[in-house]
Amino acid sequence: MSSNVVVVGSFNVDHVWRCEALPAPGATIAGRYSTGPGGKGFNQAVAARRAGADTTFVCALGDDAGGAMARGLAAQDGFTLTAEASSEPTGTGGIYVDARGRNTIVIGPGANAALSIGFVQQQQALLAAAKVVLVQLESPVETIEAALALAREAGVTTVLNAAPADAPSSIGLLKLADVITPNETEFAALLSRHVGERIDPNDVAALDGASLHALCRKLVGSGTVVVTLGAVGVFVSHDEDTLRGDNQPYYRVGAEQVHAIDTTGAGDAFNGALVASIAHAPDAPFARHVRFANQFAGRSTEKEGAAAAMPHFTPDDQHA
């Protein structure tokens, strides 16, 4: 299988501490340290590649060991890395993971914050030739908007992972995405920022389908919203005139039954697998892509790490 996915986004060197409980303010606790590749963009590019897609990752890197790591690992996984050179250090992430697999993360953007509109515009031909373009919000929002606009102009399917929750966004940015994929925290933040609706993220999963669908429609109007709900599964909301091969405008897909030991990269696994599946079979019902992404993300939580935990699992391996 060969399909064309372009991911525009961030690379970080992750510094991970595994401990019994997440550290409280003022606390000093013991933990087990490891380091490795991360960043939402890189994680999603690895996921897309391991899900079978011919993948290119567009990012910004420093001239340091972190940048060399990114290039080496991309070559090892078999995807193309196109990087803007930055005088800033390569991005970093500090991650704490507790015994239940929950995590807290602090990001140092570094070179990621220097990814420029001009560099993305130089990739116009690359973006226009893609089947799907996937972006996140760990890079400058104006650069991400430029990438989506170039892809949209060329008729390419655009997917926005609106993460992290506190990243700036605009209604214009949301309108450039055919599909947006927030988790419950990010969804609540988008509603508060753009619609004026206040909802506790912990209450999102418990909403009835009609109410959650109505909130999704208020947020994006014509686009598809995929709200990832962790252990509860996924909620999908389509515009009634654009069902993407499905037979209903909204529905839930339950989570895979897995033995999760580290959920750090699960959202990235879902997004990478989703776009790989769309690129592989663009005319298939959207629900098929969501089920595959769910299975891929579930498997990713059964290993430690973010990018390193992405499974080798393609849509052809998918069970019904």
PDB file of N, CA, C and O in Angstrom, residues 5 18 34 58 62 76 109 156 159 161 171 181 185 189 223 226 230 240-241 291:
ATOM      1  N   VAL A   5       0.544  11.188   2.514  1.00  0.00           N
ATOM      2  CA  VAL A   5       0.176  12.016   3.658  1.00  0.00           C
ATOM      3  C   VAL A   5       1.287  13.017   3.908  1.00  0.00           C
ATOM      4  O   VAL A   5       2.470  12.657   3.914  1.00  0.00           O
ATOM      5  N   ARG A  18       8.925   8.298  34.709  1.00  0.00           N
ATOM      6  CA  ARG A  18       7.831   7.390  35.095  1.00  0.00           C
ATOM      7  C   ARG A  18       7.855   7.224  36.605  1.00  0.00           C
ATOM      8  O   ARG A  18       8.896   6.908  37.183  1.00  0.00           O
ATOM      9  N   SER A  34      13.808   8.372  31.004  1.00  0.00           N
ATOM     10  CA  SER A  34      14.200   7.952  29.658  1.00  0.00           C
ATOM     11  C   SER A  34      14.045   9.146  28.725  1.00  0.00           C
ATOM     12  O   SER A  34      13.389  10.135  29.059  1.00  0.00           O
ATOM     13  N   VAL A  58       6.931  17.929   7.553  1.00  0.00           N
ATOM     14  CA  VAL A  58       7.465  19.280   7.395  1.00  0.00           C
ATOM     15  C   VAL A  58       7.575  19.908   8.780  1.00  0.00           C
ATOM     16  O   VAL A  58       6.580  19.959   9.523  1.00  0.00           O
ATOM     17  N   GLY A  62      16.605  22.569  15.096  1.00  0.00           N
ATOM     18  CA  GLY A  62      17.850  23.238  15.421  1.00  0.00           C
ATOM     19  C   GLY A  62      19.038  22.453  14.884  1.00  0.00           C
ATOM     20  O   GLY A  62      18.922  21.275  14.519  1.00  0.00           O
ATOM     21  N   GLN A  76      15.108   6.055   9.364  1.00  0.00           N
ATOM     22  CA  GLN A  76      14.947   4.686   9.859  1.00  0.00           C
ATOM     23  C   GLN A  76      13.523   4.181   9.652  1.00  0.00           C
ATOM     24  O   GLN A  76      13.309   3.013   9.316  1.00  0.00           O
ATOM     25  N   PRO A 109       9.106  25.008  23.125  1.00  0.00           N
ATOM     26  CA  PRO A 109       8.937  25.005  21.668  1.00  0.00           C
ATOM     27  C   PRO A 109      10.239  25.055  20.878  1.00  0.00           C
ATOM     28  O   PRO A 109      10.388  24.353  19.876  1.00  0.00           O
ATOM     29  N   VAL A 156      -7.098  19.300  -1.556  1.00  0.00           N
ATOM     30  CA  VAL A 156      -6.605  18.206  -0.724  1.00  0.00           C
ATOM     31  C   VAL A 156      -7.407  18.139   0.575  1.00  0.00           C
ATOM     32  O   VAL A 156      -7.772  19.174   1.140  1.00  0.00           O
ATOM     33  N   VAL A 159      -6.894  17.944   7.658  1.00  0.00           N
ATOM     34  CA  VAL A 159      -7.246  17.481   9.000  1.00  0.00           C
ATOM     35  C   VAL A 159      -6.473  18.313  10.015  1.00  0.00           C
ATOM     36  O   VAL A 159      -5.240  18.414   9.935  1.00  0.00           O
ATOM     37  N   ASN A 161      -5.672  18.618  13.965  1.00  0.00           N
ATOM     38  CA  ASN A 161      -5.696  18.146  15.349  1.00  0.00           C
ATOM     39  C   ASN A 161      -5.522  19.385  16.221  1.00  0.00           C
ATOM     40  O   ASN A 161      -4.408  19.890  16.365  1.00  0.00           O
ATOM     41  N   ILE A 171     -11.635  31.044  14.074  1.00  0.00           N
ATOM     42  CA  ILE A 171     -12.703  30.450  13.271  1.00  0.00           C
ATOM     43  C   ILE A 171     -12.215  30.229  11.841  1.00  0.00           C
ATOM     44  O   ILE A 171     -12.537  29.228  11.198  1.00  0.00           O
ATOM     45  N   THR A 181     -10.033  17.228  15.037  1.00  0.00           N
ATOM     46  CA  THR A 181      -9.972  16.056  15.915  1.00  0.00           C
ATOM     47  C   THR A 181      -9.556  16.440  17.336  1.00  0.00           C
ATOM     48  O   THR A 181      -8.492  16.023  17.816  1.00  0.00           O
ATOM     49  N   THR A 185     -10.847  17.917  26.312  1.00  0.00           N
ATOM     50  CA  THR A 185     -10.323  19.171  26.854  1.00  0.00           C
ATOM     51  C   THR A 185     -10.188  20.221  25.757  1.00  0.00           C
ATOM     52  O   THR A 185     -10.551  21.393  25.939  1.00  0.00           O
ATOM     53  N   ALA A 189     -12.280  23.785  25.176  1.00  0.00           N
ATOM     54  CA  ALA A 189     -11.565  25.050  24.986  1.00  0.00           C
ATOM     55  C   ALA A 189     -12.011  25.752  23.708  1.00  0.00           C
ATOM     56  O   ALA A 189     -12.201  26.976  23.681  1.00  0.00           O
ATOM     57  N   GLY A 223     -17.834  21.383   8.665  1.00  0.00           N
ATOM     58  CA  GLY A 223     -16.791  20.367   8.767  1.00  0.00           C
ATOM     59  C   GLY A 223     -17.215  19.166   9.610  1.00  0.00           C
ATOM     60  O   GLY A 223     -18.253  19.166  10.258  1.00  0.00           O
ATOM     61  N   VAL A 226     -14.357  15.106  15.078  1.00  0.00           N
ATOM     62  CA  VAL A 226     -14.109  13.817  15.721  1.00  0.00           C
ATOM     63  C   VAL A 226     -13.578  14.127  17.117  1.00  0.00           C
ATOM     64  O   VAL A 226     -12.448  14.593  17.261  1.00  0.00           O
ATOM     65  N   GLY A 230     -10.807   9.265  24.970  1.00  0.00           N
ATOM     66  CA  GLY A 230      -9.990   8.357  25.766  1.00  0.00           C
ATOM     67  C   GLY A 230     -10.594   6.976  25.873  1.00  0.00           C
ATOM     68  O   GLY A 230     -10.974   6.359  24.872  1.00  0.00           O
ATOM     69  N   GLU A 240     -24.909  17.554   7.922  1.00  0.00           N
ATOM     70  CA  GLU A 240     -25.940  16.683   7.354  1.00  0.00           C
ATOM     71  C   GLU A 240     -25.802  16.540   5.837  1.00  0.00           C
ATOM     72  O   GLU A 240     -26.231  15.530   5.264  1.00  0.00           O
ATOM     73  N   ASP A 241     -25.163  17.501   5.180  1.00  0.00           N
ATOM     74  CA  ASP A 241     -24.996  17.434   3.732  1.00  0.00           C
ATOM     75  C   ASP A 241     -23.659  16.810   3.318  1.00  0.00           C
ATOM     76  O   ASP A 241     -23.399  16.642   2.119  1.00  0.00           O
ATOM     77  N   ARG A 291     -12.712   3.550  13.008  1.00  0.00           N
ATOM     78  CA  ARG A 291     -12.493   2.263  13.679  1.00  0.00           C
ATOM     79  C   ARG A 291     -11.034   1.842  13.582  1.00  0.00           C
ATOM     80  O   ARG A 291     -10.449   1.350  14.555  1.00  0.00           O
TER      81      ARG A 291
END
